[in-house]
CSV table of C-alpha atoms and ligand atoms in Angstrom, one decimal:
chain,number,residue,atom,x,y,z
A,1151,MET,CA,-9.2,121.7,63.0
A,1152,GLU,CA,-9.4,118.2,64.4
A,1153,ASN,CA,-7.0,116.9,62.0
A,1154,LYS,CA,-4.4,119.7,62.5
A,1155,LEU,CA,-4.0,120.2,66.2
A,1156,THR,CA,-1.1,122.4,66.5
A,1157,LEU,CA,-0.4,121.8,70.2
A,1158,TRP,CA,1.8,123.9,72.3
A,1159,PHE,CA,4.0,121.1,73.6
A,1160,MET,CA,5.2,119.7,70.2
A,1161,GLN,CA,8.3,120.0,68.3
A,1162,PHE,CA,8.8,120.5,64.6
A,1163,LEU,CA,11.6,118.1,64.1
A,1164,ILE,CA,11.7,114.7,65.9
A,1165,VAL,CA,14.9,113.1,65.8
A,1166,GLY,CA,15.4,109.9,67.8
A,1167,VAL,CA,12.9,110.6,70.5
A,1168,SER,CA,12.7,107.9,72.9
A,1169,LEU,CA,11.7,107.9,76.5
A,1170,ASN,CA,15.1,106.9,77.8
A,1171,LEU,CA,17.0,109.8,76.6
A,1172,LYS,CA,19.3,110.5,79.7
A,1173,GLU,CA,22.4,109.6,77.8
A,1174,GLN,CA,21.5,111.5,74.6
A,1175,LEU,CA,20.4,114.6,76.3
A,1176,VAL,CA,23.1,115.2,78.7
A,1177,SER,CA,26.1,117.1,77.4
A,1178,ALA,CA,29.5,117.2,79.1
A,1179,GLU,CA,29.3,120.5,80.6
A,1180,PRO,CA,26.2,122.6,81.6
A,1181,LYS,CA,25.8,125.6,79.3
A,1182,PHE,CA,25.1,127.7,82.3
A,1183,PRO,CA,26.1,127.6,85.9
A,1184,CYS,CA,22.5,127.8,87.2
A,1185,TYR,CA,18.9,127.5,86.0
A,1186,PHE,CA,15.9,129.3,87.7
A,1187,ILE,CA,12.4,128.1,86.8
A,1188,PHE,CA,9.3,130.1,87.2
A,1189,GLY,CA,5.9,128.8,86.2
A,1190,ASP,CA,2.8,126.7,86.9
A,1191,SER,CA,1.9,123.1,86.8
A,1192,LEU,CA,3.8,122.5,83.6
A,1193,VAL,CA,7.1,122.9,85.7
A,1194,ASP,CA,6.0,122.4,89.3
A,1195,ASN,CA,8.2,119.6,90.7
A,1196,GLY,CA,6.7,119.5,94.4
A,1197,ASN,CA,6.2,123.0,95.5
A,1198,ASN,CA,2.4,122.4,96.0
A,1199,ASN,CA,2.9,119.2,98.0
A,1200,ASN,CA,2.6,121.0,101.4
A,1201,LEU,CA,0.1,123.6,100.3
A,1202,ASN,CA,-3.6,123.3,101.3
A,1203,THR,CA,-4.7,122.9,97.8
A,1204,THR,CA,-6.3,120.2,95.6
A,1205,ALA,CA,-3.9,121.1,92.9
A,1206,LYS,CA,-1.2,118.7,94.1
A,1207,VAL,CA,-0.4,115.4,92.7
A,1208,ASN,CA,1.9,113.6,95.0
A,1209,TYR,CA,0.1,110.3,94.5
A,1210,LEU,CA,0.0,107.5,91.9
A,1211,PRO,CA,-0.5,107.3,89.0
A,1212,TYR,CA,1.4,110.5,88.9
A,1213,GLY,CA,5.1,109.7,88.6
A,1214,ILE,CA,4.4,106.1,87.5
A,1215,ASP,CA,7.4,106.5,85.1
A,1216,PHE,CA,9.5,108.5,87.2
A,1217,PRO,CA,12.4,106.9,89.0
A,1218,GLN,CA,11.3,108.4,92.4
A,1219,GLY,CA,7.6,107.8,91.8
A,1220,PRO,CA,5.1,110.5,92.6
A,1221,THR,CA,7.0,113.8,93.6
A,1222,GLY,CA,4.3,116.4,92.7
A,1223,ARG,CA,5.1,116.5,89.0
A,1224,PHE,CA,1.9,116.8,87.0
A,1225,THR,CA,2.6,114.1,84.6
A,1226,ASN,CA,3.7,110.5,84.5
A,1227,GLY,CA,7.4,111.1,84.2
A,1228,ARG,CA,9.6,114.1,83.6
A,1229,ASN,CA,8.1,117.5,83.0
A,1230,ILE,CA,9.2,120.2,80.5
A,1231,ALA,CA,11.6,121.9,83.0
A,1232,ASP,CA,13.3,118.5,83.7
A,1233,PHE,CA,13.9,117.9,80.1
A,1234,ILE,CA,15.1,121.4,79.5
A,1235,GLY,CA,17.6,121.1,82.5
A,1236,GLU,CA,18.8,117.8,80.9
A,1237,LEU,CA,19.2,119.5,77.4
A,1238,LEU,CA,21.2,122.4,79.1
A,1239,GLY,CA,23.5,119.7,80.5
A,1240,PHE,CA,22.5,119.8,84.2
A,1241,GLU,CA,23.4,116.5,85.9
A,1242,ASN,CA,20.6,116.7,88.5
A,1243,TYR,CA,17.0,118.0,88.4
A,1244,ILE,CA,16.7,121.6,89.6
A,1245,PRO,CA,15.2,121.3,93.2
A,1246,PRO,CA,11.8,122.7,94.2
A,1247,PHE,CA,12.0,125.8,96.3
A,1248,ALA,CA,9.9,124.1,98.9
A,1249,ASN,CA,12.9,121.8,99.8
A,1250,SER,CA,15.9,123.5,98.4
A,1251,ARG,CA,19.0,123.5,100.8
A,1252,ASN,CA,21.6,126.1,101.1
A,1253,GLN,CA,24.0,124.6,98.6
A,1254,ASP,CA,21.3,123.9,96.1
A,1255,VAL,CA,20.8,127.5,95.3
A,1256,PHE,CA,24.0,127.8,93.2
A,1257,THR,CA,22.6,125.5,90.4
A,1258,GLY,CA,19.2,127.1,90.5
A,1259,VAL,CA,15.8,126.6,92.0
A,1260,ASN,CA,12.3,125.7,90.6
A,1261,TYR,CA,9.5,128.0,92.1
A,1262,GLY,CA,6.8,126.4,89.8
A,1263,SER,CA,3.3,126.0,91.4
A,1264,GLY,CA,0.4,124.2,89.9
A,1265,ALA,CA,-2.7,126.5,89.4
A,1266,ALA,CA,-0.6,129.6,89.9
A,1267,GLY,CA,-1.0,132.6,87.6
A,1268,ILE,CA,0.2,136.0,86.7
A,1269,LEU,CA,-2.7,137.4,88.7
A,1270,ASP,CA,-2.5,136.5,92.5
A,1271,GLU,CA,-6.2,135.5,92.4
A,1272,SER,CA,-5.9,132.9,89.6
A,1273,GLY,CA,-6.4,129.4,90.9
A,1274,TYR,CA,-7.7,130.3,94.3
A,1275,GLN,CA,-10.8,128.1,93.9
A,1276,VAL,CA,-8.5,125.0,94.4
A,1277,GLY,CA,-6.8,126.4,97.4
A,1278,ALA,CA,-3.4,128.0,98.0
A,1279,VAL,CA,-1.1,128.7,95.1
A,1280,ILE,CA,2.3,130.3,94.7
A,1281,SER,CA,1.5,133.1,92.3
A,1282,LEU,CA,4.2,134.6,90.2
A,1283,ASN,CA,4.5,137.5,92.6
A,1284,LYS,CA,5.0,135.0,95.4
A,1285,GLN,CA,7.6,133.1,93.4
A,1286,LEU,CA,9.4,136.3,92.8
A,1287,SER,CA,9.4,136.9,96.7
A,1288,ASN,CA,10.8,133.4,97.1
A,1289,HIS,CA,13.6,134.3,94.5
A,1290,ARG,CA,14.4,137.3,96.5
A,1291,VAL,CA,14.9,134.9,99.6
A,1292,VAL,CA,17.2,132.7,97.5
A,1293,ILE,CA,19.2,135.7,96.3
A,1294,SER,CA,19.8,136.7,99.9
A,1295,ARG,CA,21.0,133.2,100.6
A,1296,ILE,CA,23.4,133.5,97.5
A,1297,ALA,CA,24.5,136.9,98.7
A,1298,THR,CA,25.3,135.7,102.2
A,1299,LEU,CA,27.2,132.6,100.9
A,1300,LEU,CA,29.2,134.6,98.2
A,1301,GLY,CA,29.8,137.6,100.4
A,1302,GLY,CA,27.6,140.5,99.2
A,1303,GLU,CA,24.8,141.6,96.9
A,1304,LYS,CA,27.0,142.8,94.2
A,1305,VAL,CA,28.9,139.6,93.6
A,1306,ALA,CA,25.4,137.7,93.9
A,1307,LYS,CA,24.1,139.9,91.1
A,1308,GLU,CA,27.1,139.1,88.9
A,1309,TYR,CA,26.5,135.5,89.4
A,1310,LEU,CA,22.7,135.8,88.7
A,1311,ASN,CA,23.6,137.6,85.5
A,1312,LYS,CA,25.1,134.3,84.2
A,1313,CYS,CA,22.2,132.1,84.9
A,1314,ILE,CA,19.4,131.0,82.5
A,1315,TYR,CA,15.8,131.6,83.4
A,1316,THR,CA,12.5,130.2,82.1
A,1317,VAL,CA,9.1,131.7,82.8
A,1318,ALA,CA,6.0,129.8,81.9
A,1319,MET,CA,3.0,131.7,83.2
A,1320,GLY,CA,-0.5,132.7,82.0
A,1321,ASN,CA,-2.1,129.4,81.4
A,1322,ASN,CA,-4.1,129.5,84.7
A,1323,ASP,CA,-5.2,133.2,84.3
A,1324,TYR,CA,-7.3,131.5,81.6
A,1325,LEU,CA,-8.0,128.0,82.7
A,1326,ASN,CA,-8.3,128.8,86.3
A,1327,ASN,CA,-9.8,132.2,86.0
A,1328,TYR,CA,-11.2,133.7,82.9
A,1329,TYR,CA,-12.9,130.5,81.8
A,1330,LEU,CA,-14.3,129.6,85.2
A,1331,PRO,CA,-17.1,132.2,85.3
A,1332,GLN,CA,-18.6,130.4,88.3
A,1333,TYR,CA,-15.7,131.5,90.4
A,1334,TYR,CA,-14.4,134.7,88.7
A,1335,SER,CA,-16.0,137.8,87.2
A,1336,SER,CA,-13.2,138.5,84.8
A,1337,SER,CA,-14.9,137.3,81.7
A,1338,SER,CA,-17.8,139.5,82.4
A,1339,LEU,CA,-15.7,142.5,83.2
A,1340,TYR,CA,-13.3,142.2,80.3
A,1341,THR,CA,-13.1,141.2,76.7
A,1342,PRO,CA,-10.4,138.7,75.8
A,1343,ASP,CA,-8.4,141.7,74.4
A,1344,GLN,CA,-8.7,143.8,77.5
A,1345,PHE,CA,-8.1,140.8,79.8
A,1346,ALA,CA,-4.9,140.0,77.8
A,1347,ALA,CA,-3.8,143.6,78.1
A,1348,ARG,CA,-4.4,143.4,81.9
A,1349,LEU,CA,-2.3,140.3,82.3
A,1350,ILE,CA,0.5,141.9,80.1
A,1351,ARG,CA,0.7,145.0,82.2
A,1352,GLN,CA,1.1,142.9,85.3
A,1353,TYR,CA,3.5,140.5,83.5
A,1354,SER,CA,5.6,143.5,82.5
A,1355,LYS,CA,6.2,144.6,86.1
A,1356,GLN,CA,7.0,141.0,87.1
A,1357,LEU,CA,9.6,140.5,84.3
A,1358,ARG,CA,11.2,143.9,85.1
A,1359,LYS,CA,11.4,142.8,88.6
A,1360,LEU,CA,13.2,139.6,87.5
A,1361,TYR,CA,15.5,141.6,85.5
A,1362,LYS,CA,16.1,144.0,88.6
A,1363,TYR,CA,17.1,140.7,90.5
A,1364,GLY,CA,19.9,140.0,87.9
A,1365,ALA,CA,18.2,137.9,85.2
A,1366,ARG,CA,19.6,138.7,81.8
A,1367,LYS,CA,18.8,135.5,79.7
A,1368,VAL,CA,15.2,134.7,80.1
A,1369,ALA,CA,13.0,132.4,77.9
A,1370,VAL,CA,9.4,133.3,78.3
A,1371,PHE,CA,6.8,130.7,77.2
A,1372,ALA,CA,3.9,131.5,75.0
A,1373,LEU,CA,0.5,130.0,75.8
A,1374,GLY,CA,-0.4,126.7,74.2
A,1375,GLN,CA,-3.6,125.8,72.6
A,1376,LEU,CA,-5.4,125.8,75.7
A,1377,GLY,CA,-8.6,125.1,74.1
A,1378,CYS,CA,-7.4,121.7,73.1
A,1379,CYS,CA,-6.9,120.3,76.7
A,1380,PRO,CA,-9.3,117.4,77.3
A,1381,ALA,CA,-10.7,119.1,80.3
A,1382,GLU,CA,-11.6,122.3,78.3
A,1383,ALA,CA,-12.9,120.2,75.4
A,1384,ALA,CA,-15.1,118.3,77.7
A,1385,LEU,CA,-16.3,121.6,79.4
A,1386,TYR,CA,-16.8,123.8,76.3
A,1387,GLY,CA,-16.3,121.7,73.3
A,1388,SER,CA,-18.8,120.6,70.7
A,1389,SER,CA,-19.0,117.1,69.3
A,1390,ASP,CA,-17.6,118.1,65.9
A,1391,SER,CA,-14.2,119.4,67.4
A,1392,SER,CA,-11.6,118.4,70.0
A,1393,CYS,CA,-10.7,122.0,70.4
A,1394,VAL,CA,-12.4,125.0,71.7
A,1395,GLU,CA,-11.6,127.8,69.3
A,1396,SER,CA,-12.6,130.8,71.5
A,1397,ILE,CA,-10.1,129.6,74.2
A,1398,ASN,CA,-7.4,129.2,71.6
A,1399,ASN,CA,-8.3,132.7,70.1
A,1400,ALA,CA,-8.0,134.2,73.5
A,1401,ALA,CA,-4.5,132.6,74.0
A,1402,LYS,CA,-3.4,133.9,70.7
A,1403,ILE,CA,-4.3,137.5,71.6
A,1404,PHE,CA,-2.2,137.1,74.8
A,1405,ASN,CA,0.7,135.7,72.8
A,1406,ASP,CA,0.7,138.6,70.3
A,1407,LYS,CA,0.8,141.1,73.1
A,1408,LEU,CA,3.5,139.0,75.0
A,1409,LYS,CA,5.7,139.1,71.8
A,1410,GLN,CA,5.3,143.0,71.8
A,1411,LEU,CA,6.2,143.2,75.5
A,1412,LEU,CA,9.4,141.2,75.2
A,1413,ASP,CA,10.6,143.3,72.2
A,1414,HIS,CA,9.8,146.4,74.3
A,1415,LEU,CA,11.7,145.1,77.3
A,1416,ASN,CA,14.8,144.1,75.2
A,1417,TYR,CA,14.8,147.6,73.7
A,1418,LEU,CA,14.4,149.3,77.2
A,1419,LEU,CA,16.6,147.3,79.5
A,1420,ALA,CA,20.4,147.1,79.0
A,1421,ASP,CA,21.8,143.6,78.2
A,1422,ALA,CA,18.3,142.1,78.6
A,1423,ASN,CA,17.7,139.1,76.4
A,1424,PHE,CA,14.0,138.0,76.8
A,1425,ILE,CA,13.2,135.3,74.2
A,1426,TYR,CA,9.6,134.6,73.1
A,1427,THR,CA,9.4,130.8,73.2
A,1428,ASN,CA,6.6,129.1,71.4
A,1429,THR,CA,6.6,125.3,71.7
A,1430,ALA,CA,3.8,124.6,69.3
A,1431,THR,CA,4.5,122.2,66.4
A,1432,ASP,CA,2.6,119.9,64.2
A,1433,SER,CA,4.7,116.9,64.3
A,1434,TYR,CA,4.0,114.3,66.8
A,1435,GLY,CA,6.6,111.7,66.7
A,1436,ASN,CA,5.1,108.4,68.1
A,1437,ILE,CA,2.2,110.0,69.6
A,1438,THR,CA,-1.0,108.9,67.9
A,1439,VAL,CA,-3.6,109.8,70.5
A,1440,LEU,CA,-4.0,113.5,70.4
A,1441,SER,CA,-7.2,114.1,72.3
A,1442,GLY,CA,-8.4,112.3,75.5
A,1443,SER,CA,-6.4,111.6,78.6
A,1444,CYS,CA,-4.5,108.6,79.7
A,1445,CYS,CA,-6.3,108.2,83.1
A,1446,ALA,CA,-9.7,108.6,84.6
A,1447,LEU,CA,-10.2,112.2,85.7
A,1448,SER,CA,-11.5,113.9,88.9
A,1449,ASP,CA,-13.9,116.8,88.6
A,1450,ILE,CA,-10.9,119.2,88.5
A,1451,GLY,CA,-9.3,117.3,85.7
A,1452,GLN,CA,-6.6,115.5,87.6
A,1453,CYS,CA,-6.1,111.7,87.5
A,1454,LEU,CA,-8.0,110.0,90.3
A,1455,PRO,CA,-5.8,108.5,92.9
A,1456,GLU,CA,-4.8,105.1,91.9
A,1457,ALA,CA,-6.4,105.4,88.6
A,1458,VAL,CA,-5.7,102.8,86.0
A,1459,THR,CA,-3.7,104.4,83.1
A,1460,CYS,CA,-3.5,103.6,79.5
A,1461,ASN,CA,-0.7,101.1,78.7
A,1462,ASN,CA,0.8,102.9,75.8
A,1463,ARG,CA,1.6,106.1,77.7
A,1464,ASP,CA,4.3,107.2,75.2
A,1465,GLU,CA,1.6,107.3,72.3
A,1466,TYR,CA,-0.6,109.7,74.3
A,1467,MET,CA,-0.4,113.4,74.1
A,1468,PHE,CA,-2.3,114.1,77.3
A,1469,TRP,CA,-1.8,112.5,80.7
A,1470,ASP,CA,-4.6,114.1,82.4
A,1471,GLY,CA,-7.2,116.8,81.7
A,1472,PHE,CA,-4.7,119.4,81.3
A,1473,HIS,CA,-1.1,118.2,81.2
A,1474,PRO,CA,1.0,116.5,78.6
A,1475,THR,CA,2.5,112.9,79.2
A,1476,GLU,CA,6.2,112.7,79.5
A,1477,ALA,CA,6.4,112.0,75.8
A,1478,GLY,CA,4.5,115.2,75.1
A,1479,ASN,CA,6.8,117.2,77.3
A,1480,LEU,CA,9.8,115.8,75.6
A,1481,LEU,CA,8.5,117.2,72.3
A,1482,SER,CA,7.8,120.5,74.0
A,1483,ALA,CA,11.1,120.7,75.7
A,1484,LYS,CA,13.1,120.1,72.4
A,1485,LYS,CA,11.1,122.7,70.8
A,1486,ALA,CA,11.6,125.2,73.5
A,1487,TYR,CA,15.3,124.4,73.6
A,1488,ASN,CA,15.6,125.1,69.9
A,1489,GLU,CA,13.9,128.4,70.4
A,1490,MET,CA,16.0,129.3,73.3
A,1491,SER,CA,19.2,128.9,71.4
A,1492,PRO,CA,19.8,132.6,70.8
A,1493,LEU,CA,20.5,132.7,74.5
A,1494,PHE,CA,23.4,130.2,74.1
A,1495,THR,CA,25.6,132.6,72.0
A,1496,ASN,CA,28.4,134.7,73.6
A,1497,LEU,CA,28.6,132.6,76.7
A,1498,ILE,CA,31.4,133.4,78.9
A,1499,ASP,CA,33.2,130.5,80.3
A,1500,VAL,CA,31.4,128.8,83.1
A,1501,GLU,CA,33.3,127.0,85.5
B,1771,NAG,C1,8.9,105.2,68.2
B,1771,NAG,O1,8.7,103.8,68.4
B,1771,NAG,C2,9.5,102.8,68.0
B,1771,NAG,C3,9.0,101.4,68.3
B,1771,NAG,O2,8.7,101.3,69.7
B,1771,NAG,C4,10.9,103.0,68.5
B,1771,NAG,O3,11.8,102.2,67.9
B,1771,NAG,C5,11.3,104.5,68.1
B,1771,NAG,O4,12.6,105.0,68.6
B,1771,NAG,C6,10.4,105.5,68.5
B,1771,NAG,N1,10.5,106.8,67.8
B,1771,NAG,C7,10.5,107.9,68.3
B,1771,NAG,C8,10.8,109.1,67.5
B,1771,NAG,O5,10.2,108.0,69.5
B,1772,NAG,C1,-7.7,124.3,103.8
B,1772,NAG,O1,-8.6,124.8,102.9
B,1772,NAG,C2,-9.9,124.6,103.1
B,1772,NAG,C3,-10.8,125.1,101.9
B,1772,NAG,O2,-10.4,126.4,101.6
B,1772,NAG,C4,-10.3,125.1,104.4
B,1772,NAG,O3,-11.7,124.8,104.7
B,1772,NAG,C5,-9.5,124.5,105.5
B,1772,NAG,O4,-9.8,125.1,106.7
B,1772,NAG,C6,-8.0,124.7,105.2
B,1772,NAG,N1,-7.2,124.0,106.1
B,1772,NAG,C7,-6.2,124.5,106.7
B,1772,NAG,C8,-5.5,123.5,107.7
B,1772,NAG,O5,-5.8,125.6,106.5
């Protein structure tokens, strides 16, 4: 296994990957008028900054390779949502809900929150989080703004039908719940199969709500190889493997059920297009360091403030105990973008 890490955030075909891809990535016209982002720390771009939580990273060395410096992104540079936005042709990054202004809402909003999960309680041990339920409430607020600006709920709904949505949730229901038995009882109450079933029942309600709010083209991200994160390997790993198989197996159980759920929703809901998006690949481009993080870690697996980082950041897969480097995020985003391509057909003209 140690030779063949099939990590979630990798891409199968690496063509001309470099860290200065702005020109290459941006196409002339955005494929969609708007992009709404739901998720956890893989996409959070500042929503946790004003929360009472230790799951926030608006300090160096986070953002060391980002033009604006530390913004709350859980990586050294751009995160996966930033790259997907670029690939979709958006000129600017989709703003965080926490400081989105009225006119921003037309190109979309990023609701992502570090440590948040499908279950409201996931992540509570680090402080406040914006769970998926809360993110959907925030989306409701944005829809009201759009309705007010456009002149009604019906025309707002028509507009929201044309947007693209990504939902990346579930990682923290494992990392910040099931696999933290000192804080959560879930692993003594449920087998991995039962727990995944519980998550999927909740996720089903949430994705239907998103549909009810007008979403039609939705990429839903599978869980990655959570057991390969440096923090999990340190916590549960054995010396002869850099991955924790039991955690990866639990993630796989969830992913299998997620695939079935999305098939079911596509069958059930008119015009729904939920795409199962698995970003795992076994090609690594220039990345040579597949385990171990690029900075010194705090006890919750984040880079310590002002920590010295590795010099060759684009050769590292992991930035801190849980999150990919910008280089890792790029691989992941390109794989996700390829998997999302069924959503790009039959696009009506977007002005
Ligand atoms: C890998 O690194 C080399 C040397 O720095 C660079 O020229 C090349 O563009 C990089 N390739 C990818 C796929 O990132
Ligand atoms: C923030 O959270 C900590 C720990 O849960 C709590 O002790 C503290 O009172 C909270 N602070 C505020 C301002 O709510």
